[in-house]
Amino acid sequence: MSSSLTIADVARTLAAYEARYGPPSGHVDVLRLAVAAAKPLTARTDLPVHVTSGAVPRRADGRLLQVRHRILGTWLFPGGHLEPDDASLAAAAQRELAEETGLTGAVDESAGLPVPVDIDVHVIPPNPTKGEPEHYHADFRFLLAVDDAAAVELQADEVSDWRWVEPTETPNQGLAPRLHALHPVDDDDR
């Protein structure tokens, strides 16, 4: 299934991210080559790399929501593949957050084009049941403000658990200082 988002949308978002934060983490060379070649990047069949979108859900106290991915068996931020109705990468992140956790999140669009707070290009292992070889996901992750009192309701077919963590507890070491610079947490909120 392909999204209405284009390679130009991906290239603009990547450029905005790099202007703010520098190069993304992971195997960014794979993403750069695909963008430069103007390869389609938004469908699940676009291999060796395709773009996914994710949420970095953040409460007022600064803690972040992670979900345990059922197939990969690891803690991740909510996110996934793009769908035809996704108007933007940020909208896809909001949809994925709602689908996987039942939460809604607001994207900061005060500066115009929403810029992801993280882009991670990582290897996805082969999935013989879906006929997918090993490939890369270029995960564009957007910071989403969520209501502290909202209840998490998991989509059990994709995720098996959830937890709130400090930004320093995530494997991405660049994320915590980036989040603090964007939205410092007042100690009174903790």
PDB file of C-alpha atoms in Angstrom:
ATOM      1  CA  MET A   1       0.000   0.000   0.000  1.00  0.00           C
ATOM      2  CA  SER A   2       1.481   3.327  -1.021  1.00  0.00           C
ATOM      3  CA  SER A   3       1.004   6.710   0.593  1.00  0.00           C
ATOM      4  CA  SER A   4       0.176   9.968  -1.141  1.00  0.00           C
ATOM      5  CA  LEU A   5       3.384  11.384   0.304  1.00  0.00           C
ATOM      6  CA  THR A   6       6.107  11.908  -2.273  1.00  0.00           C
ATOM      7  CA  ILE A   7       9.874  11.680  -2.409  1.00  0.00           C
ATOM      8  CA  ALA A   8       9.851  15.499  -2.388  1.00  0.00           C
ATOM      9  CA  ASP A   9       7.960  15.463   0.955  1.00  0.00           C
ATOM     10  CA  VAL A  10      10.541  13.069   2.382  1.00  0.00           C
ATOM     11  CA  ALA A  11      13.460  15.122   1.005  1.00  0.00           C
ATOM     12  CA  ARG A  12      12.028  18.378   2.449  1.00  0.00           C
ATOM     13  CA  THR A  13      11.516  16.799   5.864  1.00  0.00           C
ATOM     14  CA  LEU A  14      15.001  15.262   5.836  1.00  0.00           C
ATOM     15  CA  ALA A  15      16.525  18.641   4.872  1.00  0.00           C
ATOM     16  CA  ALA A  16      14.608  20.438   7.650  1.00  0.00           C
ATOM     17  CA  TYR A  17      15.781  17.840  10.173  1.00  0.00           C
ATOM     18  CA  GLU A  18      19.417  18.106   9.063  1.00  0.00           C
ATOM     19  CA  ALA A  19      19.282  21.917   9.169  1.00  0.00           C
ATOM     20  CA  ARG A  20      18.141  21.715  12.789  1.00  0.00           C
ATOM     21  CA  TYR A  21      20.030  18.687  14.146  1.00  0.00           C
ATOM     22  CA  GLY A  22      22.614  17.475  11.654  1.00  0.00           C
ATOM     23  CA  PRO A  23      22.759  13.997  10.080  1.00  0.00           C
ATOM     24  CA  PRO A  24      20.281  11.334  11.244  1.00  0.00           C
ATOM     25  CA  SER A  25      21.458   8.254  13.112  1.00  0.00           C
ATOM     26  CA  GLY A  26      21.972   4.811  11.680  1.00  0.00           C
ATOM     27  CA  HIS A  27      22.455   3.818   8.067  1.00  0.00           C
ATOM     28  CA  VAL A  28      21.667   7.265   6.672  1.00  0.00           C
ATOM     29  CA  ASP A  29      23.685   6.573   3.511  1.00  0.00           C
ATOM     30  CA  VAL A  30      20.967   4.119   2.390  1.00  0.00           C
ATOM     31  CA  LEU A  31      18.303   6.825   2.778  1.00  0.00           C
ATOM     32  CA  ARG A  32      20.430   9.497   1.078  1.00  0.00           C
ATOM     33  CA  LEU A  33      21.079   7.277  -1.944  1.00  0.00           C
ATOM     34  CA  ALA A  34      17.377   6.486  -2.306  1.00  0.00           C
ATOM     35  CA  VAL A  35      16.406  10.173  -2.021  1.00  0.00           C
ATOM     36  CA  ALA A  36      19.085  11.193  -4.531  1.00  0.00           C
ATOM     37  CA  ALA A  37      17.900   8.505  -6.959  1.00  0.00           C
ATOM     38  CA  ALA A  38      14.301   9.746  -6.494  1.00  0.00           C
ATOM     39  CA  LYS A  39      13.257   6.186  -5.671  1.00  0.00           C
ATOM     40  CA  PRO A  40       9.762   5.746  -4.251  1.00  0.00           C
ATOM     41  CA  LEU A  41      10.116   5.468  -0.482  1.00  0.00           C
ATOM     42  CA  THR A  42       6.668   5.398   1.030  1.00  0.00           C
ATOM     43  CA  ALA A  43       5.342   1.907   0.208  1.00  0.00           C
ATOM     44  CA  ARG A  44       6.096  -1.243   2.128  1.00  0.00           C
ATOM     45  CA  THR A  45       7.404  -2.790  -1.103  1.00  0.00           C
ATOM     46  CA  ASP A  46       9.985  -0.046  -1.648  1.00  0.00           C
ATOM     47  CA  LEU A  47      13.119  -1.985  -0.798  1.00  0.00           C
ATOM     48  CA  PRO A  48      15.893  -1.844   0.272  1.00  0.00           C
ATOM     49  CA  VAL A  49      14.591   1.165   2.255  1.00  0.00           C
ATOM     50  CA  HIS A  50      11.218   2.639   2.947  1.00  0.00           C
ATOM     51  CA  VAL A  51      10.042   5.485   5.119  1.00  0.00           C
ATOM     52  CA  THR A  52       8.035   4.861   8.262  1.00  0.00           C
ATOM     53  CA  SER A  53       6.714   7.372  10.739  1.00  0.00           C
ATOM     54  CA  GLY A  54       6.643   7.289  14.497  1.00  0.00           C
ATOM     55  CA  ALA A  55       5.676   9.206  17.576  1.00  0.00           C
ATOM     56  CA  VAL A  56       7.795  10.197  20.532  1.00  0.00           C
ATOM     57  CA  PRO A  57       4.888  10.665  22.966  1.00  0.00           C
ATOM     58  CA  ARG A  58       5.829  13.006  25.812  1.00  0.00           C
ATOM     59  CA  ARG A  59       3.922  13.876  28.970  1.00  0.00           C
ATOM     60  CA  ALA A  60       4.313  17.232  30.715  1.00  0.00           C
ATOM     61  CA  ASP A  61       6.696  15.607  33.220  1.00  0.00           C
ATOM     62  CA  GLY A  62       9.053  14.784  30.319  1.00  0.00           C
ATOM     63  CA  ARG A  63       8.582  11.011  30.396  1.00  0.00           C
ATOM     64  CA  LEU A  64       8.239   9.221  27.053  1.00  0.00           C
ATOM     65  CA  LEU A  65       5.933   6.369  26.103  1.00  0.00           C
ATOM     66  CA  GLN A  66       7.434   3.226  24.628  1.00  0.00           C
ATOM     67  CA  VAL A  67       5.645   0.092  23.448  1.00  0.00           C
ATOM     68  CA  ARG A  68       6.947  -3.454  23.244  1.00  0.00           C
ATOM     69  CA  HIS A  69       6.778  -4.549  19.605  1.00  0.00           C
ATOM     70  CA  ARG A  70       5.189  -7.989  19.438  1.00  0.00           C
ATOM     71  CA  ILE A  71       7.183  -9.348  16.458  1.00  0.00           C
ATOM     72  CA  LEU A  72      10.574  -7.737  17.144  1.00  0.00           C
ATOM     73  CA  GLY A  73      10.287  -8.258  20.925  1.00  0.00           C
ATOM     74  CA  THR A  74      11.903  -4.914  21.700  1.00  0.00           C
ATOM     75  CA  TRP A  75      10.909  -1.567  23.212  1.00  0.00           C
ATOM     76  CA  LEU A  76      10.196   1.080  20.575  1.00  0.00           C
ATOM     77  CA  PHE A  77       8.279   4.283  20.144  1.00  0.00           C
ATOM     78  CA  PRO A  78       4.834   3.829  18.554  1.00  0.00           C
ATOM     79  CA  GLY A  79       5.014   3.970  14.782  1.00  0.00           C
ATOM     80  CA  GLY A  80       4.723   2.127  11.531  1.00  0.00           C
ATOM     81  CA  HIS A  81       4.133   2.148   7.819  1.00  0.00           C
ATOM     82  CA  LEU A  82       2.515   4.975   5.915  1.00  0.00           C
ATOM     83  CA  GLU A  83      -1.024   4.666   4.599  1.00  0.00           C
ATOM     84  CA  PRO A  84      -2.667   6.245   1.527  1.00  0.00           C
ATOM     85  CA  ASP A  85      -4.696   8.717   3.589  1.00  0.00           C
ATOM     86  CA  ASP A  86      -1.694  10.114   5.513  1.00  0.00           C
ATOM     87  CA  ALA A  87      -1.466  13.811   4.638  1.00  0.00           C
ATOM     88  CA  SER A  88       2.044  14.162   6.094  1.00  0.00           C
ATOM     89  CA  LEU A  89       4.714  12.259   7.962  1.00  0.00           C
ATOM     90  CA  ALA A  90       3.568  13.991  11.176  1.00  0.00           C
ATOM     91  CA  ALA A  91      -0.062  12.963  10.519  1.00  0.00           C
ATOM     92  CA  ALA A  92       1.109   9.366  10.064  1.00  0.00           C
ATOM     93  CA  ALA A  93       2.858   9.561  13.452  1.00  0.00           C
ATOM     94  CA  GLN A  94      -0.358  10.811  15.075  1.00  0.00           C
ATOM     95  CA  ARG A  95      -2.370   8.011  13.444  1.00  0.00           C
ATOM     96  CA  GLU A  96       0.123   5.353  14.543  1.00  0.00           C
ATOM     97  CA  LEU A  97       0.090   6.671  18.124  1.00  0.00           C
ATOM     98  CA  ALA A  98      -3.718   6.489  18.232  1.00  0.00           C
ATOM     99  CA  GLU A  99      -3.824   3.020  16.643  1.00  0.00           C
ATOM    100  CA  GLU A 100      -1.196   1.436  18.886  1.00  0.00           C
ATOM    101  CA  THR A 101      -1.961   3.149  22.210  1.00  0.00           C
ATOM    102  CA  GLY A 102      -5.362   4.850  22.003  1.00  0.00           C
ATOM    103  CA  LEU A 103      -3.689   8.195  22.781  1.00  0.00           C
ATOM    104  CA  THR A 104      -3.863  11.405  20.789  1.00  0.00           C
ATOM    105  CA  GLY A 105      -0.908  13.703  20.497  1.00  0.00           C
ATOM    106  CA  ALA A 106      -0.381  17.261  19.351  1.00  0.00           C
ATOM    107  CA  VAL A 107       2.442  18.138  16.951  1.00  0.00           C
ATOM    108  CA  ASP A 108       4.212  21.463  17.432  1.00  0.00           C
ATOM    109  CA  GLU A 109       3.694  23.250  14.119  1.00  0.00           C
ATOM    110  CA  SER A 110       4.558  26.722  15.410  1.00  0.00           C
ATOM    111  CA  ALA A 111       7.586  26.964  13.126  1.00  0.00           C
ATOM    112  CA  GLY A 112       5.822  25.794   9.958  1.00  0.00           C
ATOM    113  CA  LEU A 113       6.747  22.372   8.598  1.00  0.00           C
ATOM    114  CA  PRO A 114       6.804  19.917  11.512  1.00  0.00           C
ATOM    115  CA  VAL A 115      10.372  18.702  11.937  1.00  0.00           C
ATOM    116  CA  PRO A 116      10.958  15.224  13.360  1.00  0.00           C
ATOM    117  CA  VAL A 117      12.807  15.111  16.663  1.00  0.00           C
ATOM    118  CA  ASP A 118      14.606  11.999  15.463  1.00  0.00           C
ATOM    119  CA  ILE A 119      15.252  10.089  12.254  1.00  0.00           C
ATOM    120  CA  ASP A 120      16.654   6.621  12.637  1.00  0.00           C
ATOM    121  CA  VAL A 121      17.566   4.382   9.704  1.00  0.00           C
ATOM    122  CA  HIS A 122      17.790   0.805  10.936  1.00  0.00           C
ATOM    123  CA  VAL A 123      17.798  -2.776   9.687  1.00  0.00           C
ATOM    124  CA  ILE A 124      14.605  -4.824   9.743  1.00  0.00           C
ATOM    125  CA  PRO A 125      15.198  -8.571   9.737  1.00  0.00           C
ATOM    126  CA  PRO A 126      13.716 -10.746   6.978  1.00  0.00           C
ATOM    127  CA  ASN A 127      10.090 -11.779   7.377  1.00  0.00           C
ATOM    128  CA  PRO A 128       9.507 -14.930   5.304  1.00  0.00           C
ATOM    129  CA  THR A 129       5.781 -15.018   6.156  1.00  0.00           C
ATOM    130  CA  LYS A 130       5.376 -11.672   4.359  1.00  0.00           C
ATOM    131  CA  GLY A 131       7.951 -12.435   1.673  1.00  0.00           C
ATOM    132  CA  GLU A 132      10.137  -9.546   2.830  1.00  0.00           C
ATOM    133  CA  PRO A 133      13.926  -9.755   2.718  1.00  0.00           C
ATOM    134  CA  GLU A 134      16.102  -7.872   5.178  1.00  0.00           C
ATOM    135  CA  HIS A 135      15.637  -4.174   4.524  1.00  0.00           C
ATOM    136  CA  TYR A 136      15.856  -0.743   6.147  1.00  0.00           C
ATOM    137  CA  HIS A 137      13.264   1.469   7.769  1.00  0.00           C
ATOM    138  CA  ALA A 138      13.899   5.205   7.766  1.00  0.00           C
ATOM    139  CA  ASP A 139      11.792   6.088  10.784  1.00  0.00           C
ATOM    140  CA  PHE A 140      10.829   9.785  10.947  1.00  0.00           C
ATOM    141  CA  ARG A 141       9.854  10.325  14.625  1.00  0.00           C
ATOM    142  CA  PHE A 142       7.815  13.326  15.747  1.00  0.00           C
ATOM    143  CA  LEU A 143       7.527  14.680  19.275  1.00  0.00           C
ATOM    144  CA  LEU A 144       3.863  14.538  20.294  1.00  0.00           C
ATOM    145  CA  ALA A 145       2.501  16.109  23.478  1.00  0.00           C
ATOM    146  CA  VAL A 146       0.068  13.728  25.184  1.00  0.00           C
ATOM    147  CA  ASP A 147      -2.345  14.210  28.073  1.00  0.00           C
ATOM    148  CA  ASP A 148      -0.825  13.022  31.358  1.00  0.00           C
ATOM    149  CA  ALA A 149      -4.162  11.608  32.527  1.00  0.00           C
ATOM    150  CA  ALA A 150      -5.073   9.719  29.349  1.00  0.00           C
ATOM    151  CA  ALA A 151      -5.257   5.941  29.629  1.00  0.00           C
ATOM    152  CA  VAL A 152      -3.118   3.778  27.349  1.00  0.00           C
ATOM    153  CA  GLU A 153      -5.160   1.171  25.438  1.00  0.00           C
ATOM    154  CA  LEU A 154      -2.865  -1.160  23.518  1.00  0.00           C
ATOM    155  CA  GLN A 155      -3.520  -2.605  20.079  1.00  0.00           C
ATOM    156  CA  ALA A 156      -2.672  -6.146  21.154  1.00  0.00           C
ATOM    157  CA  ASP A 157      -1.970  -7.548  17.674  1.00  0.00           C
ATOM    158  CA  GLU A 158       1.049  -5.212  17.228  1.00  0.00           C
ATOM    159  CA  VAL A 159       2.262  -4.347  20.726  1.00  0.00           C
ATOM    160  CA  SER A 160       2.332  -6.379  23.925  1.00  0.00           C
ATOM    161  CA  ASP A 161       3.185  -3.872  26.661  1.00  0.00           C
ATOM    162  CA  TRP A 162       3.876  -0.204  27.369  1.00  0.00           C
ATOM    163  CA  ARG A 163       5.957   1.887  29.748  1.00  0.00           C
ATOM    164  CA  TRP A 164       6.835   5.502  30.515  1.00  0.00           C
ATOM    165  CA  VAL A 165      10.587   6.182  30.572  1.00  0.00           C
ATOM    166  CA  GLU A 166      12.948   9.074  31.091  1.00  0.00           C
ATOM    167  CA  PRO A 167      14.509  10.320  27.838  1.00  0.00           C
ATOM    168  CA  THR A 168      17.912   9.146  29.121  1.00  0.00           C
ATOM    169  CA  GLU A 169      16.543   5.571  29.315  1.00  0.00           C
ATOM    170  CA  THR A 170      16.155   5.274  25.537  1.00  0.00           C
ATOM    171  CA  PRO A 171      18.961   3.812  23.408  1.00  0.00           C
ATOM    172  CA  ASN A 172      19.174   7.010  21.345  1.00  0.00           C
ATOM    173  CA  GLN A 173      21.694   9.097  23.283  1.00  0.00           C
ATOM    174  CA  GLY A 174      21.044  12.220  21.201  1.00  0.00           C
ATOM    175  CA  LEU A 175      17.334  12.303  21.976  1.00  0.00           C
ATOM    176  CA  ALA A 176      17.420  13.443  25.630  1.00  0.00           C
ATOM    177  CA  PRO A 177      19.437  16.649  25.055  1.00  0.00           C
ATOM    178  CA  ARG A 178      17.404  17.412  21.930  1.00  0.00           C
ATOM    179  CA  LEU A 179      14.133  17.079  23.857  1.00  0.00           C
ATOM    180  CA  HIS A 180      15.430  19.192  26.723  1.00  0.00           C
ATOM    181  CA  ALA A 181      16.558  21.940  24.337  1.00  0.00           C
ATOM    182  CA  LEU A 182      13.168  21.961  22.594  1.00  0.00           C
ATOM    183  CA  HIS A 183      10.958  21.772  25.680  1.00  0.00           C
ATOM    184  CA  PRO A 184      12.725  21.946  29.035  1.00  0.00           C
ATOM    185  CA  VAL A 185      10.782  20.205  31.794  1.00  0.00           C
ATOM    186  CA  ASP A 186      10.165  22.255  34.896  1.00  0.00           C
ATOM    187  CA  ASP A 187      11.122  20.330  38.049  1.00  0.00           C
ATOM    188  CA  ASP A 188       7.695  21.327  39.432  1.00  0.00           C
ATOM    189  CA  ASP A 189       6.126  19.107  36.730  1.00  0.00           C
ATOM    190  CA  ARG A 190       7.839  15.996  38.092  1.00  0.00           C
TER     191      ARG A 190
END
